[in-house]
Amino acid sequence: MKPSIILTLYFFKYLIEPQGFKQVTEIFLIEAANQLKDNS
């Protein structure tokens, strides 16, 4: 799976589960940071 697809899935998860926004945001930030490390 491409990183963009993974991020999109997290976005839809947020739309479906707004009460889990904090957890999804934490996961999103961790994944984004990991992807930046991989790209550098």
XYZ file of C-alpha atoms in Angstrom, residues 1 3-7 9 11 15-16 18-19 21 24-25 32 34 36 39-40:
20
model
C 0.000 0.000 0.000
C 1.604 5.907 2.202
C -1.053 8.201 0.737
C -3.587 5.367 0.852
C -2.728 4.678 4.487
C -3.183 8.347 5.395
C -7.695 5.403 5.557
C -8.764 10.248 7.527
C -14.785 10.798 9.814
C -16.416 7.557 10.975
C -14.907 11.422 15.588
C -14.608 10.411 19.250
C -9.904 11.896 16.798
C -6.099 8.941 15.083
C -4.195 12.232 15.143
C 3.934 10.998 8.918
C 8.192 7.800 10.004
C 9.644 11.683 6.463
C 12.216 9.708 2.482
C 15.286 11.508 3.792
